[in-house]
Rosetta silent file (secondary structure, phi, psi, omega in degrees, C-alpha in Angstrom):
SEQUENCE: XXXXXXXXXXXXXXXXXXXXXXXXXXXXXXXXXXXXXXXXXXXXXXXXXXXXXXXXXXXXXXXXXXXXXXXXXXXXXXXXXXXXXXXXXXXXXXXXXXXXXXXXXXXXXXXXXXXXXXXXXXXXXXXXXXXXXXXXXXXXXXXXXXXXXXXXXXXXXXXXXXXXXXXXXXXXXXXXXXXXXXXXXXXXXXXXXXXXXXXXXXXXXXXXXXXXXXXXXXXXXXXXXXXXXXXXXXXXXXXXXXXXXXXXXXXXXXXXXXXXXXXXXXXXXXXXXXXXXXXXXXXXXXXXXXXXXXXXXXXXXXXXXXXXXXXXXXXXXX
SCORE:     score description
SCORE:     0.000 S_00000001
   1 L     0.000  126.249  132.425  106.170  101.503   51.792 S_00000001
   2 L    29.326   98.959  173.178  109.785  101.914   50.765 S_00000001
   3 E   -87.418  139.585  155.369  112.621  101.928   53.550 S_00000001
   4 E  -117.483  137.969 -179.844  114.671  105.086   53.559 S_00000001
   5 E  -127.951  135.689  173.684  117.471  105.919   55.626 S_00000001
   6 E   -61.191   87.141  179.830  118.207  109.048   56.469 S_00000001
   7 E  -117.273  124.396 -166.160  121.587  110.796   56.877 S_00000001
   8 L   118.795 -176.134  176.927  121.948  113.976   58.140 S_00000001
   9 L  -104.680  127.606  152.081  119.266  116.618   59.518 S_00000001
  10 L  -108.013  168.904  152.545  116.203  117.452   57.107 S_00000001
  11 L   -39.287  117.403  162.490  113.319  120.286   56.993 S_00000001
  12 H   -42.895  -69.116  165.058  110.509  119.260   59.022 S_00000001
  13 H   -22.130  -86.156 -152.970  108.925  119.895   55.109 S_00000001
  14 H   -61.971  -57.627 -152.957  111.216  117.239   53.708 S_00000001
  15 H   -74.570  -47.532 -174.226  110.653  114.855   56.715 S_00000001
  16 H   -80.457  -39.445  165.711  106.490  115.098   56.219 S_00000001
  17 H   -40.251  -51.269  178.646  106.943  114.977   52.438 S_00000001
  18 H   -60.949  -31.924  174.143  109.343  111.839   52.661 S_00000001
  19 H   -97.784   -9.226  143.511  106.811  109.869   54.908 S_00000001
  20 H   -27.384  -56.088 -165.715  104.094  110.246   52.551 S_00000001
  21 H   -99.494  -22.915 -172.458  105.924  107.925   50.534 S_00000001
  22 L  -128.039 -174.760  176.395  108.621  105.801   52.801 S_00000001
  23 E  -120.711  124.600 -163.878  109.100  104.399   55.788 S_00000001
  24 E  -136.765  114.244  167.777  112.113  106.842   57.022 S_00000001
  25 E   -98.668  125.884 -165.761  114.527  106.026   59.416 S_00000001
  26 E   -73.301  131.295  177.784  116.929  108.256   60.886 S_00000001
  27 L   -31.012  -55.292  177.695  121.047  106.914   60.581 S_00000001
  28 L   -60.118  -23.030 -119.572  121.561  107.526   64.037 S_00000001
  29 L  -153.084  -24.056 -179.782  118.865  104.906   65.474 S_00000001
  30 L  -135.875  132.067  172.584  120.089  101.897   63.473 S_00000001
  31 L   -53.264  103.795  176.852  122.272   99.623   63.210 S_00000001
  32 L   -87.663   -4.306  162.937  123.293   98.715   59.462 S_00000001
  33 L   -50.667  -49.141 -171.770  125.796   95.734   60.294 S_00000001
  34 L  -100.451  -35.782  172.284  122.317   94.142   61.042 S_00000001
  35 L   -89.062  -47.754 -150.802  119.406   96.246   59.430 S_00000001
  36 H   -30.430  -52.912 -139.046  121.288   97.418   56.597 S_00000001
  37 H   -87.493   17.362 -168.270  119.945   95.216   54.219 S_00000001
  38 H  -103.629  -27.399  160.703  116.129   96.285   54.519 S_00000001
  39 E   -73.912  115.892 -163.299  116.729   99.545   52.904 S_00000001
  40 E   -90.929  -30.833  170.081  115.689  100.241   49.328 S_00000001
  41 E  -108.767  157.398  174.965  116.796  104.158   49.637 S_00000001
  42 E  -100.547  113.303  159.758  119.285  106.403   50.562 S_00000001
  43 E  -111.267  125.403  178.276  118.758  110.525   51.610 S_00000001
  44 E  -134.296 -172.480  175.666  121.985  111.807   52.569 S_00000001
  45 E  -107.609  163.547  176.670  123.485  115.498   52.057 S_00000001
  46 L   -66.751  -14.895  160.900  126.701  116.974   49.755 S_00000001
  47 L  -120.771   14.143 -175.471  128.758  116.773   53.239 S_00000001
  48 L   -99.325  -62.942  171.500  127.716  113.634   54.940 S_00000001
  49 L    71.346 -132.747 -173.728  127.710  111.968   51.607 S_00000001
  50 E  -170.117  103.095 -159.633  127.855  108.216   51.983 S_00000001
  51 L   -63.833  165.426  146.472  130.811  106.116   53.332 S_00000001
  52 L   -48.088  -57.727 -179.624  131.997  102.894   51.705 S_00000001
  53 L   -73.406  -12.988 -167.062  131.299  100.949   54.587 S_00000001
  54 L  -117.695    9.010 -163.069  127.888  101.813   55.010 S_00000001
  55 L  -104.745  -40.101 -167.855  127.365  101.656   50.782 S_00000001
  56 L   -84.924  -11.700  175.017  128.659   97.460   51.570 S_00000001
  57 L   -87.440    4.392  172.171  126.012   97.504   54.881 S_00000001
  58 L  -124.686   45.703 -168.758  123.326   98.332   52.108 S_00000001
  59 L   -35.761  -28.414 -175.622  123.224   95.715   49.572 S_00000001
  60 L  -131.095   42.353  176.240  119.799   96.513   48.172 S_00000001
  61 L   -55.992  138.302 -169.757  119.867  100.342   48.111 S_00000001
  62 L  -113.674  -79.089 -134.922  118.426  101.358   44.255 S_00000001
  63 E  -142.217  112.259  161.853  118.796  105.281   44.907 S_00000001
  64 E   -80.418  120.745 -174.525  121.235  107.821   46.682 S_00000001
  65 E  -130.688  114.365  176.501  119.285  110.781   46.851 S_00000001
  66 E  -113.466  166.087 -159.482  121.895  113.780   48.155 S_00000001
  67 E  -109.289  105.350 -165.125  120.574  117.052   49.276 S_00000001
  68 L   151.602  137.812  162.930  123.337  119.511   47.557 S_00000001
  69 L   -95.042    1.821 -175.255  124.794  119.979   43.998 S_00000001
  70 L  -111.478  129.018 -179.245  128.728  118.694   45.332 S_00000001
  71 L  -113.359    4.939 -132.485  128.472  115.060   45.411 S_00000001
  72 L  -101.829    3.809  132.646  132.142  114.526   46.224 S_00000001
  73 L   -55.497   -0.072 -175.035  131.451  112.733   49.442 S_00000001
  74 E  -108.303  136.047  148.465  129.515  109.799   47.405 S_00000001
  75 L   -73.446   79.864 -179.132  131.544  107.485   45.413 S_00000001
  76 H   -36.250  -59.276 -168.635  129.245  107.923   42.513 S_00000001
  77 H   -65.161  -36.024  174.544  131.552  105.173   40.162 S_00000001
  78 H   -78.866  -45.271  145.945  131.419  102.979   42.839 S_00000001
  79 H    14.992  -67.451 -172.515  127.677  103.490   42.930 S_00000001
  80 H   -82.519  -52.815  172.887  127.269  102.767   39.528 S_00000001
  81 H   -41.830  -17.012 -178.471  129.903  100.060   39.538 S_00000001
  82 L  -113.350    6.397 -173.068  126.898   98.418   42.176 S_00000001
  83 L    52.578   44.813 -162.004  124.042   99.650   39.892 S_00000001
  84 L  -103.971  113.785  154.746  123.354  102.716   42.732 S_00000001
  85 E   -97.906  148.616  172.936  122.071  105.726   40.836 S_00000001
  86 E  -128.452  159.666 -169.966  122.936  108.917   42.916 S_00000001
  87 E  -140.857  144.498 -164.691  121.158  111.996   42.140 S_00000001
  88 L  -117.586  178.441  167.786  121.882  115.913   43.206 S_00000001
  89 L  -112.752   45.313 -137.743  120.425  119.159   43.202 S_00000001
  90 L   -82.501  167.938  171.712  122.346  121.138   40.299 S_00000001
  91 L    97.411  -81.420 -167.776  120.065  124.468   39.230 S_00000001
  92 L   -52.185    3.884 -174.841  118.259  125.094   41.895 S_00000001
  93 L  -118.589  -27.086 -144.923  121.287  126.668   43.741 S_00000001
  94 L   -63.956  -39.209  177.463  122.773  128.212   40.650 S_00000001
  95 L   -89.791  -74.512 -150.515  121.939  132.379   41.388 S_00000001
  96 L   -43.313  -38.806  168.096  122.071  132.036   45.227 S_00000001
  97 H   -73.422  -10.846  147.921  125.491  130.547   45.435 S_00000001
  98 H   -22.785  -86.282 -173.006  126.222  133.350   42.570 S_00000001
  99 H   -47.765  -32.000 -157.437  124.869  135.848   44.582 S_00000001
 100 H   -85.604  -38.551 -178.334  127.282  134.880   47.879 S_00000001
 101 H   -59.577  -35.113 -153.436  130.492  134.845   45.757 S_00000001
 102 H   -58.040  -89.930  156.106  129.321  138.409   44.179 S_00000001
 103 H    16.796  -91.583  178.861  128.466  138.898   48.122 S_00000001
 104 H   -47.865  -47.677 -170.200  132.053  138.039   49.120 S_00000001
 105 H  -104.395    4.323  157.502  133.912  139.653   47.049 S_00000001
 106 H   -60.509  -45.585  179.345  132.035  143.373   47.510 S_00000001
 107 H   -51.287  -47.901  170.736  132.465  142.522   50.959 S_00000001
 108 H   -55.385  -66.530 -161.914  136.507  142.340   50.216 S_00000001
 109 H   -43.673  -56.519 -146.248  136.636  145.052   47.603 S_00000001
 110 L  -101.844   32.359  179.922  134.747  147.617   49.563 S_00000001
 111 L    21.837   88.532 -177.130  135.991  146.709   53.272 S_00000001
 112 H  -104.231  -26.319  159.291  132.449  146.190   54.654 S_00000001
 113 H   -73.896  -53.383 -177.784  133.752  144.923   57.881 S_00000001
 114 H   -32.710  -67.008 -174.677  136.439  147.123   58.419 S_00000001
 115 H   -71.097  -21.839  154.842  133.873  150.274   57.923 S_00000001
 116 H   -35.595  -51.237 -165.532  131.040  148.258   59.625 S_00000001
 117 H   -94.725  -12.195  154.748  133.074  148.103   63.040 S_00000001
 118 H   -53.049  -56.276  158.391  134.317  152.000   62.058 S_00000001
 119 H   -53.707  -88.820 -165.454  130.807  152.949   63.229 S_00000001
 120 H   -27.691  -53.429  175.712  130.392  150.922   65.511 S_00000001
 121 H   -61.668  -19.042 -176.803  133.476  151.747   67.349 S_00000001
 122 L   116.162  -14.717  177.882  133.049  155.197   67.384 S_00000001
 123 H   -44.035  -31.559 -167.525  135.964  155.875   64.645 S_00000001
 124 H   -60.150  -66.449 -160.924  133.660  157.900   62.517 S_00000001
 125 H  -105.547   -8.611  154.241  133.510  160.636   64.915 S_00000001
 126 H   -85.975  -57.546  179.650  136.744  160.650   66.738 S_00000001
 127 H   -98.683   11.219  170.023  138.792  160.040   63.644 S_00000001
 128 L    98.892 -145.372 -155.551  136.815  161.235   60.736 S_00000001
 129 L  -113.425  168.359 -156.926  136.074  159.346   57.920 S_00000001
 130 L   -99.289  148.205  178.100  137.617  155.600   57.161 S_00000001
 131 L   -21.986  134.671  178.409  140.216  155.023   54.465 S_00000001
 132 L   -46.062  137.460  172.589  139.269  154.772   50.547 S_00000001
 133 L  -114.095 -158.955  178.525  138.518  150.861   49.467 S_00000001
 134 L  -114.577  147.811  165.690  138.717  149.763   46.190 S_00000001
 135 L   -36.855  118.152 -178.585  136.055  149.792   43.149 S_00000001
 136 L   -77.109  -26.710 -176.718  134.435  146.281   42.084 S_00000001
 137 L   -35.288  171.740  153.738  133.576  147.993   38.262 S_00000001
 138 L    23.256   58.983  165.495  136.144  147.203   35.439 S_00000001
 139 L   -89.084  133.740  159.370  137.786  144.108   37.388 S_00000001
 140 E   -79.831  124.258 -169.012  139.580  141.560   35.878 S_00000001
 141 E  -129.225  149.408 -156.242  138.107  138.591   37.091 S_00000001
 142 L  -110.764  178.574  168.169  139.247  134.894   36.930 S_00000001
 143 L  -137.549  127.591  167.152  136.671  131.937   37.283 S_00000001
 144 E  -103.215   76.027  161.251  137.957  128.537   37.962 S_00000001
 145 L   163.879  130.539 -178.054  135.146  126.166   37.059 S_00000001
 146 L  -119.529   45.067 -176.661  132.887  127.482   34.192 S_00000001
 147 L   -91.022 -172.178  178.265  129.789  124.804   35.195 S_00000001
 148 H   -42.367  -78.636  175.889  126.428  125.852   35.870 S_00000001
 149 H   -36.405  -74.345 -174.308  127.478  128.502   38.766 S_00000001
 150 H   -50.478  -14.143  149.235  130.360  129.637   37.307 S_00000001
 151 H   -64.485  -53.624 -174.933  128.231  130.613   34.430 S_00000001
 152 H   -62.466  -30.920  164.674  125.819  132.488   36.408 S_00000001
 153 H   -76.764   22.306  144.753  128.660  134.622   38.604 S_00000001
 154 H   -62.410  -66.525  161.526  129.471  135.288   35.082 S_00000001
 155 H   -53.466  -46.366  127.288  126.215  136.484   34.207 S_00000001
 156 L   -11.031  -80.339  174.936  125.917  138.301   37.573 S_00000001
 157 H   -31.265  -45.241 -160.796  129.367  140.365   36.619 S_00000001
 158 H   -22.842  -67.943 -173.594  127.855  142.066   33.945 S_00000001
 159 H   -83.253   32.395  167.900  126.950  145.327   35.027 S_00000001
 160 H  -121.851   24.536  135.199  130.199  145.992   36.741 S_00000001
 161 L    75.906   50.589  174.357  131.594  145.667   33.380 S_00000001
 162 L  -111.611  165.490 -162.478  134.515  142.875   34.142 S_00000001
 163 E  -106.175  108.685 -166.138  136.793  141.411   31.898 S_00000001
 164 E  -103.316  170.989  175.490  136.407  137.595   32.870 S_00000001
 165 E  -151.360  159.069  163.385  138.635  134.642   31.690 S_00000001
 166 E  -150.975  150.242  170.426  138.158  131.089   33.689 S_00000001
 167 E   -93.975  163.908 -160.483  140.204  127.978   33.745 S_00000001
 168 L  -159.641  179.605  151.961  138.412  124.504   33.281 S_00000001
 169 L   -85.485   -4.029 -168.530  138.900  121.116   32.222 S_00000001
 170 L  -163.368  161.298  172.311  137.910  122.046   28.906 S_00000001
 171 L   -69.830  166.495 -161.588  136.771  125.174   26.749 S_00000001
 172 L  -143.611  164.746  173.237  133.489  125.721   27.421 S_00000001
 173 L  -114.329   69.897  178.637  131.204  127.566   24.636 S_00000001
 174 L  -132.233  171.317 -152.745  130.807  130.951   26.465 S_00000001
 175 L  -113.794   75.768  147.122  131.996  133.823   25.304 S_00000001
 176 L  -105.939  146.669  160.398  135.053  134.551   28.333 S_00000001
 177 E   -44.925  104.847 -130.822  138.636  133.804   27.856 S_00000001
 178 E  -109.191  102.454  164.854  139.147  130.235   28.299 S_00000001
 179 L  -100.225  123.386 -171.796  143.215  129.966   29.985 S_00000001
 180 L   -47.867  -26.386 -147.226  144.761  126.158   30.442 S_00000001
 181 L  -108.029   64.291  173.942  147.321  127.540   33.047 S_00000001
 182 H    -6.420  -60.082 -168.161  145.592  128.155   36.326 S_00000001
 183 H   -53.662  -54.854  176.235  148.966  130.199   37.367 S_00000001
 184 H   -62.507  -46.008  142.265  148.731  132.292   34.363 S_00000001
 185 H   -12.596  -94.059 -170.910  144.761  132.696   34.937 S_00000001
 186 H   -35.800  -46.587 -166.691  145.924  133.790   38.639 S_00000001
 187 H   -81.928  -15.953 -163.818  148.977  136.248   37.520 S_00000001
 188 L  -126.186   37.482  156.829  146.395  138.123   34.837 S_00000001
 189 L  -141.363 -171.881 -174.694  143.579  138.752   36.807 S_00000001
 190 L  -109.949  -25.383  175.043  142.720  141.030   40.032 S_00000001
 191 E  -148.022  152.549 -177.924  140.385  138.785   41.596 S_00000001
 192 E  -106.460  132.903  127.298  139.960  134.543   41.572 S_00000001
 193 E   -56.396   86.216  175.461  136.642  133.451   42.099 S_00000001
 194 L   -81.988   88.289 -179.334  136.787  129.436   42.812 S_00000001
 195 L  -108.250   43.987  175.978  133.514  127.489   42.014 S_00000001
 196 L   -81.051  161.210  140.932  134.995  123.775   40.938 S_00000001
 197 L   -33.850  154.531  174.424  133.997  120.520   42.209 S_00000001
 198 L  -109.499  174.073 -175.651  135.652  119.053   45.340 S_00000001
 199 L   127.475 -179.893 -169.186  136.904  115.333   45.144 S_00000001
 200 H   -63.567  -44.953 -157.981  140.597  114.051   44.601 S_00000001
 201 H   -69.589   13.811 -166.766  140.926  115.404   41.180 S_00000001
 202 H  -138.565   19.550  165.276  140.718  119.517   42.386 S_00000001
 203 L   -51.052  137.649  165.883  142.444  118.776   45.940 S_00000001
 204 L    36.682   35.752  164.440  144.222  121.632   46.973 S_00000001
 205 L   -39.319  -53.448 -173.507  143.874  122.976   42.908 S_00000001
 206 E   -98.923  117.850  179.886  144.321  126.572   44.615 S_00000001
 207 L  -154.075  179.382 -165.242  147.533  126.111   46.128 S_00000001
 208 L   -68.432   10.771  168.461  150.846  128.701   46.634 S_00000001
 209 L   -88.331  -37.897 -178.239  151.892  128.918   43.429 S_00000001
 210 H   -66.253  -51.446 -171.587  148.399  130.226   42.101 S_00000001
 211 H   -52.737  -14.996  178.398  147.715  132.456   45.431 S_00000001
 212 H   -75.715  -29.123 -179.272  151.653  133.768   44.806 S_00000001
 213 H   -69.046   -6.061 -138.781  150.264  134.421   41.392 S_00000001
 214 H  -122.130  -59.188  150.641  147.419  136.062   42.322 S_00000001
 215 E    77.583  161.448 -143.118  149.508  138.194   44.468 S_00000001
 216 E   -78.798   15.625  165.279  149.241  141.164   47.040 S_00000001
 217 E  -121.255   41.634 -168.392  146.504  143.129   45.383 S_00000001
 218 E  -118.946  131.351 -164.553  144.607  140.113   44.564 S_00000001
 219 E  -145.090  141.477 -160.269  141.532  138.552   46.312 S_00000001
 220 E  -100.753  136.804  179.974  140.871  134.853   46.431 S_00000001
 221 E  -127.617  133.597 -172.843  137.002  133.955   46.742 S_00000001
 222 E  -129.819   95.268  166.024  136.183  130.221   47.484 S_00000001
 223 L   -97.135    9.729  177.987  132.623  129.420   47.122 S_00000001
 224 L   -40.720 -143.273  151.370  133.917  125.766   46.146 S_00000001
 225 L  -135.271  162.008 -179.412  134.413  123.067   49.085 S_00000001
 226 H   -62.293  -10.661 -178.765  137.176  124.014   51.288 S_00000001
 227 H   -75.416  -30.301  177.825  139.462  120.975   49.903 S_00000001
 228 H   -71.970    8.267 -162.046  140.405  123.065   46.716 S_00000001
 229 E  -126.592  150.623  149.666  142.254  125.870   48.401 S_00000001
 230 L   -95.058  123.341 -135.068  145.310  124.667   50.418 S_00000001
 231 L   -95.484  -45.185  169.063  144.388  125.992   53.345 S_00000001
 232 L   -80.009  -33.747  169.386  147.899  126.483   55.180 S_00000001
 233 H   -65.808  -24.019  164.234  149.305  128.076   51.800 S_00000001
 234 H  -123.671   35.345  167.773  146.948  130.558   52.272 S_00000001
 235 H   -78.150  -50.858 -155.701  146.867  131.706   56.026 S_00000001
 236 H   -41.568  -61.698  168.677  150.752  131.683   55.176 S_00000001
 237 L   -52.909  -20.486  158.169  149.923  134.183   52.247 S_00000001
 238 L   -87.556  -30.107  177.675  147.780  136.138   53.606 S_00000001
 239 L   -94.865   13.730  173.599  149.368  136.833   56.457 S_00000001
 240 L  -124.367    9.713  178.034  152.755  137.621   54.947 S_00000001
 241 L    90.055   32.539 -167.716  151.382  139.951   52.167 S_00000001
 242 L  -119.905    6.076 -171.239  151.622  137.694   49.630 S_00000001
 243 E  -177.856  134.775 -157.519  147.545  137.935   48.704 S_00000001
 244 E   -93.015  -44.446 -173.385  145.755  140.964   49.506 S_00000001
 245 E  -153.472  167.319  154.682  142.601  139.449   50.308 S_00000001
 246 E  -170.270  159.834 -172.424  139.931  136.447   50.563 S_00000001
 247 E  -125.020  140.411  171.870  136.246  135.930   51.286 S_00000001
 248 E  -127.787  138.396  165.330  135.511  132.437   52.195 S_00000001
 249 L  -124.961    6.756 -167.818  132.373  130.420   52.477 S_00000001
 250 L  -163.860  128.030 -171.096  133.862  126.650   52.618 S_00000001
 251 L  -105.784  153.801 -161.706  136.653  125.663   54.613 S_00000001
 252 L   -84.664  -27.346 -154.463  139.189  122.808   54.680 S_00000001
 253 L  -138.908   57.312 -172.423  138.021  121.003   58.050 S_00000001
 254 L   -67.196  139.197   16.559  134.079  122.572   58.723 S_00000001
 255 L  -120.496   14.143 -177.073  133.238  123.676   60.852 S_00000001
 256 L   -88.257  141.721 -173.943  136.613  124.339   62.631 S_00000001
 257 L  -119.485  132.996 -154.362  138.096  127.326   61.148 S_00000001
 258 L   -86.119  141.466 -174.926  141.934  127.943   61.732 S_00000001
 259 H  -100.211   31.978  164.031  142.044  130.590   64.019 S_00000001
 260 H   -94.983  -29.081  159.622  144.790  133.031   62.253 S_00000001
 261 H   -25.593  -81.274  168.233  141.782  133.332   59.783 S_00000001
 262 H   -11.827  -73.742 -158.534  139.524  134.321   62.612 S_00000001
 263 L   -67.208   29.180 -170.948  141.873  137.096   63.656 S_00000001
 264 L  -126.421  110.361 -159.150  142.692  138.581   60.176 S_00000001
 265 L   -56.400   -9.922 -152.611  141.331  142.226   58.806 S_00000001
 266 L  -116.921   -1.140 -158.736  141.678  141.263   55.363 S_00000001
 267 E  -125.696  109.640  154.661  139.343  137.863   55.429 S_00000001
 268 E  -106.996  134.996 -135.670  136.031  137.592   55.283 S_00000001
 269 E  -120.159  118.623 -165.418  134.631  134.838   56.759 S_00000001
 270 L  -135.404  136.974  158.450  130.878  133.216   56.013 S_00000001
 271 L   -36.782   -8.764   90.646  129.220  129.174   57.299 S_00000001
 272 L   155.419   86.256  175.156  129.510  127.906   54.392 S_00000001
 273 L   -93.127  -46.983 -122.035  125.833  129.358   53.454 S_00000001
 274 L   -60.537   -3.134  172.860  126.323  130.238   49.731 S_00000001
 275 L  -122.143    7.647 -158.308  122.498  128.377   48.784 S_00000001
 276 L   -91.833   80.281  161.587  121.228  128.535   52.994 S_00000001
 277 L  -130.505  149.039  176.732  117.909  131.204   51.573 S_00000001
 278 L   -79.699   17.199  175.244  114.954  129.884   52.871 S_00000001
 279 L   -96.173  -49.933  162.827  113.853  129.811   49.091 S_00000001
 280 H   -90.185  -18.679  148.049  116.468  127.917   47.962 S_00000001
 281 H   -62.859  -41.837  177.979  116.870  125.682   50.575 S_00000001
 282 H   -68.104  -36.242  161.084  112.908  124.876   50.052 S_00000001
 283 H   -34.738  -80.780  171.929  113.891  124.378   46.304 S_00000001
 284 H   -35.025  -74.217 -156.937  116.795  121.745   47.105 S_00000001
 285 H   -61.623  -18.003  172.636  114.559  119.639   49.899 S_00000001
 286 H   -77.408  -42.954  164.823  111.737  119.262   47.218 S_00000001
 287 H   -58.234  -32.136  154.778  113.764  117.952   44.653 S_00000001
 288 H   -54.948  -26.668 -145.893  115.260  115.764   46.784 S_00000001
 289 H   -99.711  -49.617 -171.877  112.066  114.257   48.230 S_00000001
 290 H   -79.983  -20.968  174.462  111.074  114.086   44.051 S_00000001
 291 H   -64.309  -37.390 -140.036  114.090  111.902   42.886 S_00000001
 292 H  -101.699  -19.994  161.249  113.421  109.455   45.451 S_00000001
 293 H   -63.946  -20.752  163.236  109.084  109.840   44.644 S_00000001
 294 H  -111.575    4.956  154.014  109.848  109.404   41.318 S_00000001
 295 H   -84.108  -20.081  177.504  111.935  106.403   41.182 S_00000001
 296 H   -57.760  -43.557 -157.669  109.852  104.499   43.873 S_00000001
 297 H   -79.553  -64.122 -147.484  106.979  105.166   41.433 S_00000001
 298 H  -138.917   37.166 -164.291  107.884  104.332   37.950 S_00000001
 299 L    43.051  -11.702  172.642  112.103  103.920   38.190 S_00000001
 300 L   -72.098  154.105 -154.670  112.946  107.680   36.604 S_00000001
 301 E  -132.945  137.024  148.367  115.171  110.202   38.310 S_00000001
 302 L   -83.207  -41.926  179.292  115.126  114.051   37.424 S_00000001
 303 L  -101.062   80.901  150.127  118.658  115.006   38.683 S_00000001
 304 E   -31.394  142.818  146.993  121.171  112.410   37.861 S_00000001
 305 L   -93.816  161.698 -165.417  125.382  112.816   38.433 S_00000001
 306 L   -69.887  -31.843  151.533  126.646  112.222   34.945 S_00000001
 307 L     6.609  -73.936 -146.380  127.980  108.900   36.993 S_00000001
 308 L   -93.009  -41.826 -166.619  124.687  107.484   37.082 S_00000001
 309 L   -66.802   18.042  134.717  123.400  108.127   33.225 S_00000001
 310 L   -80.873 -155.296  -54.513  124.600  104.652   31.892 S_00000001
 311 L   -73.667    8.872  168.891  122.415  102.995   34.566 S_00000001
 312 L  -104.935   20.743 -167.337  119.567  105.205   33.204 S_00000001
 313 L   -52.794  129.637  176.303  120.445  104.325   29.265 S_00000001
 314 L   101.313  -12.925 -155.738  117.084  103.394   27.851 S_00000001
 315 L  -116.102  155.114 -173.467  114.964  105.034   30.753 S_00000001
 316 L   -91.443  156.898  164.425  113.187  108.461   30.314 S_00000001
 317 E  -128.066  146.534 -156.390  114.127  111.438   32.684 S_00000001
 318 L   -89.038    0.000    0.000  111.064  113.343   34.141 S_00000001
């Protein structure tokens, strides 16, 4: 069979599916200075990803198979530049990580901690009832990434009737306001919703001119990777009134969390969850487990990165 090396933790599913088919060795156990070269596959994850040094310790790797739709821990071009196809998990995430920005920013809008820990403390009945939030209906809402997700929290908005716009790299053919100008996006809407790729080109993307723009009745949602938000411009902003709110689910430096976050009334704070259902996590580890069963078999991939499609030019996709 097939050597595969492992990186990262899989599903006890995903581990007896994968040894049907491979021989699967865990990262941790072997040396690739010495071993490297015995391995025809890769399984890694969207934050483990796959180093450089350990891409030149694999010389006769075929297929990166990551567990994840953010790839931005892979070099994909160099991949391809080595004739490497890497392959993802796009779809199969696409309502759950929806649902958690949706999630996230009800959670803001309608202070669900705040009044959570009013019960609980006892505030209810010593001081009566807790302060007015605000409505999620008839929101202006911004999108930064219009891709597969960012269509579907689109779709998802509907019946609270918001007026969306999203910035991109390009118009998109949906029918929301498409604006070039992030800042101006940020200055015209009430709440930003970030779902872009991570990688060099969207580093720190959300940074203190959009969050000034965004401004202190404005709430920043980052279901992203934690690299797109600058991460000290917006403790700074939140904690000086300069942005009203933010729900988070991806952080600059996981799993350490800054702790003026931690402490802050106005922040809600989630593990960077936004696909972790045991439905859609069971989704993800089978598709993984089928790119790397269907190129061992006949050389076809279902989930490509767009990277990868010249080394499938010519080749069917299942």
């Amino acid at each position: 069979m097939p050597d595969l090396l492992i990186i990262g933790r899989i599903t006890d599913k995903m581990e007896r599916a994968a040894k049907e088919h491979f021989t699967c060795t865990p990262r941790a156990s072997v040396d690739l200075a010495s071993e490297g070269a015995r391995f025809d596959y890769v399984l890694t994850n969207g934050g483990a990803g796959l180093s450089r040094q350990d891409m030149d310790a694999l010389p006769n790797v075929q297929l990166i198979s990551s567990y994840g739709v953010g790839y931005d821990a892979i070099d994909a071009q160099e991949a391809a530049r080595r004739g490497i196809i890497v392959t993802h998990t796009p779809d199969v995430l696409n309502a759950e990580v929806a649902t958690t920005a949706l999630l996230l920013m009800m959670a803001c809008y309608r202070e669900l901690l705040r009044d959570d820990a009013w019960v609980r403390s006892g505030a209810w009945s010593s001081e009566g009832e807790a302060p007015l939030t605000r409505s999620v209906d008839h929101q202006r809402i911004g999108i930064v990434g219009m891709g597969r997700i960012g269509q579907e929290i689109a779709r998802k908005l509907g019946p609270f009737e918001a007026n969306i716009a999203y910035h991109a790299r390009s118009e998109k053919d949906v029918p929301y306001r498409f604006e070039p100008d992030l800042v101006a996006l940020a200055r015209s809407v009430d709440c930003l919703i970030v779902i872009t790729p991570g990688g060099a080109a969207t580093y720190h993307l959300i940074d203190r001119a959009v969050l000034e723009a965004l401004g202190p009745g404005g709430t920043l949602i980052n279901v992203a990777r934690g690299s797109v938000v600058d991460e000290t411009a917006l403790v700074s902003c939140l904690e000086t009134g300069r942005l009203g709110w933010a729900g988070l689910d991806v952080f600059e430096a996981e799993p350490k969390v800054p702790e003026a976050l931690k402490a802050m009334k106005n922040v809600v704070l989630l593990p960077h969850v936004g696909s972790a259902t045991h439905e859609t996590r069971a989704a993800m580890g089978k598709l993984v487990i089928d790119n790397l069963v269907s190129h061992a078999r006949d050389g076809t991939v279902q989930t490509p990165v767009p990277e990868s499609l010249p080394l499938l030019a010519g080749r069917a996709l299942r």
